[in-house]
XYZ file of C-alpha atoms in Angstrom:
463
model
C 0.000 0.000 0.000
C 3.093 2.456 1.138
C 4.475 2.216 -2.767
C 0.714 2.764 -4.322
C 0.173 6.056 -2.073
C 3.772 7.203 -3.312
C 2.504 6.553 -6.617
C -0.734 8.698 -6.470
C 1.027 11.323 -4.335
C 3.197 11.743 -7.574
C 0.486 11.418 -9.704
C -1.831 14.553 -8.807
C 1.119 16.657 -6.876
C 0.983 18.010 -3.571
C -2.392 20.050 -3.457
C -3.919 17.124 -4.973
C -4.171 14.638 -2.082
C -4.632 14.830 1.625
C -3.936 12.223 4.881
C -4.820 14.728 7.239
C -7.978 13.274 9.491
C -9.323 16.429 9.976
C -9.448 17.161 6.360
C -10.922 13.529 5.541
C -13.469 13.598 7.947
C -16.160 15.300 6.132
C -15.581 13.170 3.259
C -16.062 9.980 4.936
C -19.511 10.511 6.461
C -22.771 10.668 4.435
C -24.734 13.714 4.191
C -27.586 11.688 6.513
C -24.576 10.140 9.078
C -25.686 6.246 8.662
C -22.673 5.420 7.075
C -19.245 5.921 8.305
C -15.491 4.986 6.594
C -11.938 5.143 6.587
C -9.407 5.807 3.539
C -5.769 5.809 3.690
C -5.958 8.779 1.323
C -7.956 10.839 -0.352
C -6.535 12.089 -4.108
C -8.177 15.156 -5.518
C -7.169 14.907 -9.351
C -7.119 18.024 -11.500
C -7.839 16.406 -14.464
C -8.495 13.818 -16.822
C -5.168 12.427 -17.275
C -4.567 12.532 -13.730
C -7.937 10.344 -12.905
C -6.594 8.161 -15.870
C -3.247 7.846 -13.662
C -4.989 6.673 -10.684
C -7.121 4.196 -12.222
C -4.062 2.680 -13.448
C -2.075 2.738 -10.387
C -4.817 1.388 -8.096
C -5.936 -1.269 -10.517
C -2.202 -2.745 -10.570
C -2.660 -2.872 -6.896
C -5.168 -4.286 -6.791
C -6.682 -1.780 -4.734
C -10.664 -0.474 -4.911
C -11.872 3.379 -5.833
C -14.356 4.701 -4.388
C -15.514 8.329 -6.604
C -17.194 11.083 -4.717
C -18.741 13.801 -6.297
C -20.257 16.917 -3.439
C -20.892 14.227 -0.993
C -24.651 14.761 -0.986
C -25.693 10.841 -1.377
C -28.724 9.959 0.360
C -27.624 6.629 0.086
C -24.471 6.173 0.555
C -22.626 5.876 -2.583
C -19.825 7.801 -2.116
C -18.277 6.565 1.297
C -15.703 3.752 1.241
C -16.091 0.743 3.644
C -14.663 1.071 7.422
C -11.613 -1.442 6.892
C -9.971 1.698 5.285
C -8.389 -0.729 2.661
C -10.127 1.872 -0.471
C -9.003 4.922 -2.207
C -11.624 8.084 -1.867
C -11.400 9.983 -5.028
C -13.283 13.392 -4.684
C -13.489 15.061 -7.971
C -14.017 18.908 -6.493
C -10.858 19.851 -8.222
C -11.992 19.156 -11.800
C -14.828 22.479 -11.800
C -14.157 24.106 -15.049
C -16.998 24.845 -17.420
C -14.751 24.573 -20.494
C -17.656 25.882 -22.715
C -21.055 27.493 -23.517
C -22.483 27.220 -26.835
C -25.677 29.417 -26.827
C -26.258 28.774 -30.084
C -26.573 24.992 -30.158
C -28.226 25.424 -25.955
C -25.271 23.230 -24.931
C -22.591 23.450 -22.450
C -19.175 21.039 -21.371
C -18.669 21.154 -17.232
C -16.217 19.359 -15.645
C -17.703 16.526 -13.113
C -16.682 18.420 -9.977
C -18.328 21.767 -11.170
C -21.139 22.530 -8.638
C -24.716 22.370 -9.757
C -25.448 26.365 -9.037
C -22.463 27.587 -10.627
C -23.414 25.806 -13.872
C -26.636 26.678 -13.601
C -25.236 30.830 -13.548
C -22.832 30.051 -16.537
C -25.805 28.782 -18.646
C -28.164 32.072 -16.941
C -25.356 34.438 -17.925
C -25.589 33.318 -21.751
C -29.167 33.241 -21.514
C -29.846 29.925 -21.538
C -31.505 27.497 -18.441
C -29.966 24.221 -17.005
C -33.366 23.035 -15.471
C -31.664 20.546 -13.090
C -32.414 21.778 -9.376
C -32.827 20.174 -6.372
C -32.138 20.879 -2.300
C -28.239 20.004 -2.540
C -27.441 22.312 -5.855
C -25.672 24.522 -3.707
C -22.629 21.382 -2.693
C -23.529 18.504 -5.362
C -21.575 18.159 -8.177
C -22.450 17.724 -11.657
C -20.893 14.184 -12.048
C -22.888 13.000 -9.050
C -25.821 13.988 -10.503
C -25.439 12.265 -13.273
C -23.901 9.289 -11.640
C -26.992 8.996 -9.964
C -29.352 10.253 -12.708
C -30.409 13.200 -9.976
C -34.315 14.366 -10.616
C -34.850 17.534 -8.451
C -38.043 19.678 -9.110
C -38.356 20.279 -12.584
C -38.349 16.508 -13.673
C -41.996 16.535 -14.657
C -41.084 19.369 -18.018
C -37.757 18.813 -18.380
C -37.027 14.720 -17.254
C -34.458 13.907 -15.032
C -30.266 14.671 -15.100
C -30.455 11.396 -18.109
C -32.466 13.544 -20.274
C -30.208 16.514 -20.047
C -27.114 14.646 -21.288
C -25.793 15.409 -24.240
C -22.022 13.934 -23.576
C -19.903 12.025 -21.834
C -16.479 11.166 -20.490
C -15.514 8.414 -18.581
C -12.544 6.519 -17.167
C -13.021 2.885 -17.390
C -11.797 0.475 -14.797
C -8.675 0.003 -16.913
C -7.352 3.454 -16.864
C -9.198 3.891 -20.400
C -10.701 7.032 -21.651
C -14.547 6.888 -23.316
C -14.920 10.244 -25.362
C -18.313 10.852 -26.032
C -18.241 14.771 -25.741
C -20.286 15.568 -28.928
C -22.756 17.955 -28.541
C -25.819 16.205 -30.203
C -29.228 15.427 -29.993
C -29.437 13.261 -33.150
C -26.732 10.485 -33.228
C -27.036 6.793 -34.257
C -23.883 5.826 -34.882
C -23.936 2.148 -32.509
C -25.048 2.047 -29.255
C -25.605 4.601 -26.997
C -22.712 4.043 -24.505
C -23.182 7.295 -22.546
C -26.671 5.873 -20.971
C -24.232 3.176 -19.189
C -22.959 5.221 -16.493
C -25.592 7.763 -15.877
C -26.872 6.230 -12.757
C -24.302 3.341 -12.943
C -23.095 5.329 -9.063
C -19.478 5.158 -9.965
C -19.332 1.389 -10.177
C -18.630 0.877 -14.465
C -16.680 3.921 -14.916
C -15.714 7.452 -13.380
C -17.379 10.558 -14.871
C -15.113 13.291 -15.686
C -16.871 15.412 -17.792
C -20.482 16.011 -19.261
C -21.943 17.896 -22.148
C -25.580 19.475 -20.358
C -28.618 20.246 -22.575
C -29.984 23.952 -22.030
C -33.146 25.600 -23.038
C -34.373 29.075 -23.177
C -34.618 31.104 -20.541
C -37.971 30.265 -19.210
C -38.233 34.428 -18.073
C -40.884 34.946 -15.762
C -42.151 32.334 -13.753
C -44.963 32.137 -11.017
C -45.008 30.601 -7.871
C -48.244 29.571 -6.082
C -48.553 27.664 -2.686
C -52.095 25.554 -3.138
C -54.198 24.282 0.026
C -55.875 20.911 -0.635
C -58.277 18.794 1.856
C -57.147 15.329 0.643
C -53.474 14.004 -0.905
C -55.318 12.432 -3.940
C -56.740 15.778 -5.193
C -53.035 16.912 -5.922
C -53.185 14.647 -9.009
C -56.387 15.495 -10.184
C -54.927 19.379 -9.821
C -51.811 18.682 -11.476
C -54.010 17.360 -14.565
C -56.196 20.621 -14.358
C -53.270 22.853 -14.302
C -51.013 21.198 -17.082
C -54.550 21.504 -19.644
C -55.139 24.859 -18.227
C -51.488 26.350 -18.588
C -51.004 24.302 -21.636
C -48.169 22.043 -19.621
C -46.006 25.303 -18.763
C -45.607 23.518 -15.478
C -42.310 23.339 -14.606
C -42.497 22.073 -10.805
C -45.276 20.939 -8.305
C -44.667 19.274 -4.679
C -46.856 18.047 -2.442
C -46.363 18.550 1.400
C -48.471 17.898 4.179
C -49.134 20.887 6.672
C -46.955 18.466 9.379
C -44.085 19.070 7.365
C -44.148 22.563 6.969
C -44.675 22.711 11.034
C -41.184 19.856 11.054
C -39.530 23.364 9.045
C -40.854 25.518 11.601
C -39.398 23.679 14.505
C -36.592 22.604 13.126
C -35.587 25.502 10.201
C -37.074 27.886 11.732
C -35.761 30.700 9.362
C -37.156 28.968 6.502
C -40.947 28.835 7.982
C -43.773 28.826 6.000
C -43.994 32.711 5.041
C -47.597 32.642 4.337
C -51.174 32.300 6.846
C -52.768 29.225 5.737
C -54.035 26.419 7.339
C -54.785 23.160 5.185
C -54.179 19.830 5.483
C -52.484 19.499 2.629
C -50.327 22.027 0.069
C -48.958 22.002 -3.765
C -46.090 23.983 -3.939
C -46.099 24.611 -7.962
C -43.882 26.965 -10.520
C -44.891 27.909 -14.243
C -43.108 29.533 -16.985
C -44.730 31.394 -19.724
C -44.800 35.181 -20.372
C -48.076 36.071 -18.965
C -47.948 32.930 -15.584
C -49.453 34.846 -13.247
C -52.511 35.477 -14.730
C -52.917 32.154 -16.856
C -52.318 30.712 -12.977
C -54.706 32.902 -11.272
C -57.293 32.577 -13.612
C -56.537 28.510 -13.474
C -57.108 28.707 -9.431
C -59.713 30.709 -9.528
C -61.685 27.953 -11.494
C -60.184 25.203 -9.413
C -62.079 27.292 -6.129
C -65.189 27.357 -7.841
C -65.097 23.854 -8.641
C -64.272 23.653 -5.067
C -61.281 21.423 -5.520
C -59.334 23.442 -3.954
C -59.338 25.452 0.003
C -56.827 28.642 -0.996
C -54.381 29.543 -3.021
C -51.415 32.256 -2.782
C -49.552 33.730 -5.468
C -45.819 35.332 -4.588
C -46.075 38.499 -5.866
C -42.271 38.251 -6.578
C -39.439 36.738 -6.390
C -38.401 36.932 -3.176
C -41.666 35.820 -1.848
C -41.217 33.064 -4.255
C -37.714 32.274 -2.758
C -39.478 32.247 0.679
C -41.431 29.392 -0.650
C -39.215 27.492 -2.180
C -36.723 27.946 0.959
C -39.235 26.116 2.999
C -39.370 23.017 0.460
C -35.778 23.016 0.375
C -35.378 22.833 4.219
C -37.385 19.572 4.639
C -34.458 17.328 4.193
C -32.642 19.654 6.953
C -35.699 19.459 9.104
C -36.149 15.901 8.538
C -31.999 14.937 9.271
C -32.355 17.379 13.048
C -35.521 14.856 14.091
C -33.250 11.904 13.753
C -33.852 8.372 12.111
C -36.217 7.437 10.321
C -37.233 5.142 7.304
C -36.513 6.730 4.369
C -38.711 5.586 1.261
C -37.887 7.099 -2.073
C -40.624 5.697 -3.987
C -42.432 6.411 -7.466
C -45.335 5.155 -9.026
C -47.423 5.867 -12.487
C -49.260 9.358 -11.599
C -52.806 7.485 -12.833
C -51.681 5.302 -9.388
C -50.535 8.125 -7.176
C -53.739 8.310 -5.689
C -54.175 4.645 -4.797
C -51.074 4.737 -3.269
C -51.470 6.951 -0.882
C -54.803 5.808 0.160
C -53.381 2.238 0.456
C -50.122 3.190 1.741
C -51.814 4.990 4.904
C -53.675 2.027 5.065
C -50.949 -0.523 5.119
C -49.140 1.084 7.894
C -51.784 2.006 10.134
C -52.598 -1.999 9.875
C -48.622 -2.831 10.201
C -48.016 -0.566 13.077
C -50.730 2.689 14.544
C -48.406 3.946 16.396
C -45.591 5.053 13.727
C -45.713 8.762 11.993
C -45.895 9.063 8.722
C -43.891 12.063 6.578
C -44.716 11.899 3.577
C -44.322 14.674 0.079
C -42.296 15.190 -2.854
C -42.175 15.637 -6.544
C -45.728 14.619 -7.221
C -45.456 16.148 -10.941
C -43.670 13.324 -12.022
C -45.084 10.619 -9.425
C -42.395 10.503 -7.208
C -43.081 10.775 -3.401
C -40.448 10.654 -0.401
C -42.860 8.864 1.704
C -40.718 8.678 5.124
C -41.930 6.495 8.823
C -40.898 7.775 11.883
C -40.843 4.608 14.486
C -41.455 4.881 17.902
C -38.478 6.493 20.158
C -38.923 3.242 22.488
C -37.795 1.141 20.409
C -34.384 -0.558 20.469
C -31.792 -0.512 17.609
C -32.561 -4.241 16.802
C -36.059 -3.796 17.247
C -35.912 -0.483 14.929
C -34.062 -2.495 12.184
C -36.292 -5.481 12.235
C -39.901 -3.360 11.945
C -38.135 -1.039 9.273
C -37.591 -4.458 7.395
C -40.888 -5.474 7.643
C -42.574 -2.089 6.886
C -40.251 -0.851 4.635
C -40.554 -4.224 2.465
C -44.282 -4.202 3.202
C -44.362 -0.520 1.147
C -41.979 -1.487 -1.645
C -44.550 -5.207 -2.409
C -47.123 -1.920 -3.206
C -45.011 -0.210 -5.069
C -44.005 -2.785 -7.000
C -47.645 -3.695 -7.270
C -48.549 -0.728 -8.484
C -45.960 -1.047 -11.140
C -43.493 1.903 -9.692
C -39.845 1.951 -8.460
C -38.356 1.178 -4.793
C -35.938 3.983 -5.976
C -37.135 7.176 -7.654
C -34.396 9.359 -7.401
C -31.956 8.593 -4.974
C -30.086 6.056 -6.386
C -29.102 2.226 -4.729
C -25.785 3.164 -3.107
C -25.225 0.860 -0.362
C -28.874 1.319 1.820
C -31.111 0.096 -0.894
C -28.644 -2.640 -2.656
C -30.496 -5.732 -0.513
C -33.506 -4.479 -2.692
C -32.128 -4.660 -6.063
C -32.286 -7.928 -6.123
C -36.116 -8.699 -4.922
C -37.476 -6.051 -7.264
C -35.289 -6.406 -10.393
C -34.300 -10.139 -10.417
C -34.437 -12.740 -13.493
C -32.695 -11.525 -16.963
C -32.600 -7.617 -16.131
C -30.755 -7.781 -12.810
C -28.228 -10.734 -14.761
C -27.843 -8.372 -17.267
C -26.893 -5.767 -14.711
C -24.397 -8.492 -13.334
C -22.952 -8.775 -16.234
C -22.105 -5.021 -17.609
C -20.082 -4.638 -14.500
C -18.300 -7.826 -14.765
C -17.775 -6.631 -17.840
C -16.482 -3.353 -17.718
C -15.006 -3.979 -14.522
C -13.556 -7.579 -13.741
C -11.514 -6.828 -11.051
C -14.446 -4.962 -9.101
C -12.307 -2.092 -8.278
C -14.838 0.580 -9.028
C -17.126 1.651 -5.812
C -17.500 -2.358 -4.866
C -20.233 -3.055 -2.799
C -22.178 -0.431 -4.219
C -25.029 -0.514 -7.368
């Protein structure tokens, strides 16, 4: 090990690599502290060629990588296992956005560029990079796609897969895979790109991306929606896309218990408005005349009465105020301690069955658990979260969040939806890959990795 550290000491020079545990710490717990590791060293290339470098040296070792992107996982992915015997290879160095083609609404960003300072280079050509979510502020542009990230504006503009243009990868064996072209039309063979977004680091190691932009959407409006029942958010969301002729851009559902979690926990990011409803959309539109298309679409929704109240943000930093309170529930959620965490989606014709049979299953399985549940509703994906009693000992907490926790993913599947909407596998959910993708697609899975990667050097133990 002593000759292989000497070797990727050399390799990426002496700001590019640390030993210090103070400076490793941060990097070796997840963003939700459930997983904890060690690492003789982490390497912080600078480049391509230097990523190359350490691929090669650790696969002549013999010895595994483990790629980290902002360190925002949810599940996971990007901590190496507590034996210390794996390399942690952050990518924050590599943050250049090497170009901005306006013209063809494309742009090539290094894999350790940060989400919000891509999305400002593509805002000061006028152009939009629609991916946002909570973390855009620390994750990383490789993680996202590494983990095919969906965020907020999923429903209009798909997830980070659709907005990839481009990749390029380093392959187990030190190789290079150059698919930087900036195309949308492209036939020639397969589509190799589509392999490692949301491969989580395990067949190759993102280095660089070619993003998809669109126009500036200009003005948008934001409108905070109070609803008696869960199940009328879909019917809504069908309303509002026929109404504002699909200029929806984002639309969350949260239950008022939530927003009062963000009170007591966040409190600066409190729900800025007076309402009191059971349930709330939290929804954005683009088009150059939103607010009144939007208005005029509530105001028919109230008639209908299919809907309690509606606000408007007059501008944008009431809109900000919102959208600061959505953003806080993960923060919220993390300061109340453990709980099950269910990243679930399901066809939006099913959303409503699913919650109604959801609450049912777990107030049969166990009354006296709490039940968090909202999320990205616009594209049928819900973060639908148990809080078990504080009584309960850590064996007893693991064995009921096995039995509930499978109990929700047999409706899920049911229902035809996924046991993993947008988090990714990483190490939490990997027990579950094989129950709800077994027979030819899961060997098939099996068998691109051994492919690409024989030697399972790249984030083992990982999807």
């Amino acid at each position: 090990m002593t000759a292989l550290l000497d070797r990727l000491k050399d390799i990426v020079g002496p700001r590019g690599w640390t030993s210090d545990p103070q400076d490793m710490e941060p990097l070796l717990e997840d963003w939700r502290g459930a997983y904890k590791g060690k690492t003789p060293i982490v390497v912080r290339p600078d480049s391509t060629d230097e990523v190359v470098g350490i691929v090669r040296a650790c696969a002549e070792a013999g010895v595994a990588i483990v790629p980290q992107g902002g360190n925002t996982s949810l599940c996971g992915a990007g901590i190496p296992d507590p034996d210390g015997s794996q390399i942690l290879v952050s990518l924050g160095r590599m943050n250049r956005i090497r170009n901005v083609d306006a013209q063809n609404f494309s742009m090539e960003v290094e894999a350790g560029c940060i989400l919000s300072v891509a999305q400002d280079a593509a805002r000061a050509a006028d152009r939009f990079l629609p991916l946002s979510l909570s973390a855009e502020g620390t994750c990383q542009v490789g993680g996202n796609i590494a983990t095919n990230a969906g965020g907020i504006n999923v429903g209009r503009y798909g997830t980070a897969r659709s907005l990839v243009l481009g990749l390029e990868v380093v392959l187990a064996d030190g190789s290079v895979v150059n698919s930087l072209r900036a195309l949308r039309k492209d036939t020639a063979g397969y589509d190799l790109k589509q392999l490692f977004i949301g491969s989580e680091g395990t067949l190759g190691i993102i280095t660089a991306a070619i993003l998809r932009l669109y126009p500036d959407p200009g003005e948008t409006s934001t409108a905070l929606i109070g609803l008696e029942t869960a199940s009328q958010a879909v019917e809504l969301l069908g309303q509002l896309k026929t109404g504002l002729d699909d200029r929806i851009e984002s639309f969350e559902l949260v239950p008022a218990r939530v927003f009062d979690i963000v009170a007591e926990h966040v409190p600066a990011a409190a729900l800025p408005v007076d309402m009191d409803c059971p349930w709330y959309v939290l929804t954005e539109s683009a088009t150059s005349a939103s607010s009144e298309l939007l208005a005029q679409a509530l105001m028919e929704e109230a008639e209908h009465g299919r809907i309690l109240d509606a606000v408007i943000a007059k501008n944008d930093r009431e809109a900000e105020a919102l959208w600061l309170t959505r953003h806080s529930i993960a923060e919220a959620e993390k300061r109340m301690g453990r709980s099950l965490k269910h990243d679930i989606s399901v066809p939006l014709s099913a959303m409503g069955e699913f919650l109604r049979r959801g609450d049912d299953l777990l107030a049969d399985l166990r009354p006296d658990l709490e039940l968090i549940a909202f999320g990205h509703v616009g594209d049928g994906n819900l973060h639908y979260n148990v809080i078990l009693p504080l009584s309960l000992s850590d064996e007893e907490w693991r064995s009921e969040g096995q039995r509930i926790t499978g109990a929700l993913y047999d409706l899920v599947d049911e229902l035809g939806g996924s046991f993993s909407a947008e988090h990714g596998v990483g190490q939490s959910k990997k027990a579950w890959l094989g129950r709800y993708r077994a027979g030819a697609e899961f060997e098939l899975m099996k068998t691109l990795k051994n492919t690409l990667d024989p030697a399972n050097i790249l984030n083992p133990g990982k999807l």
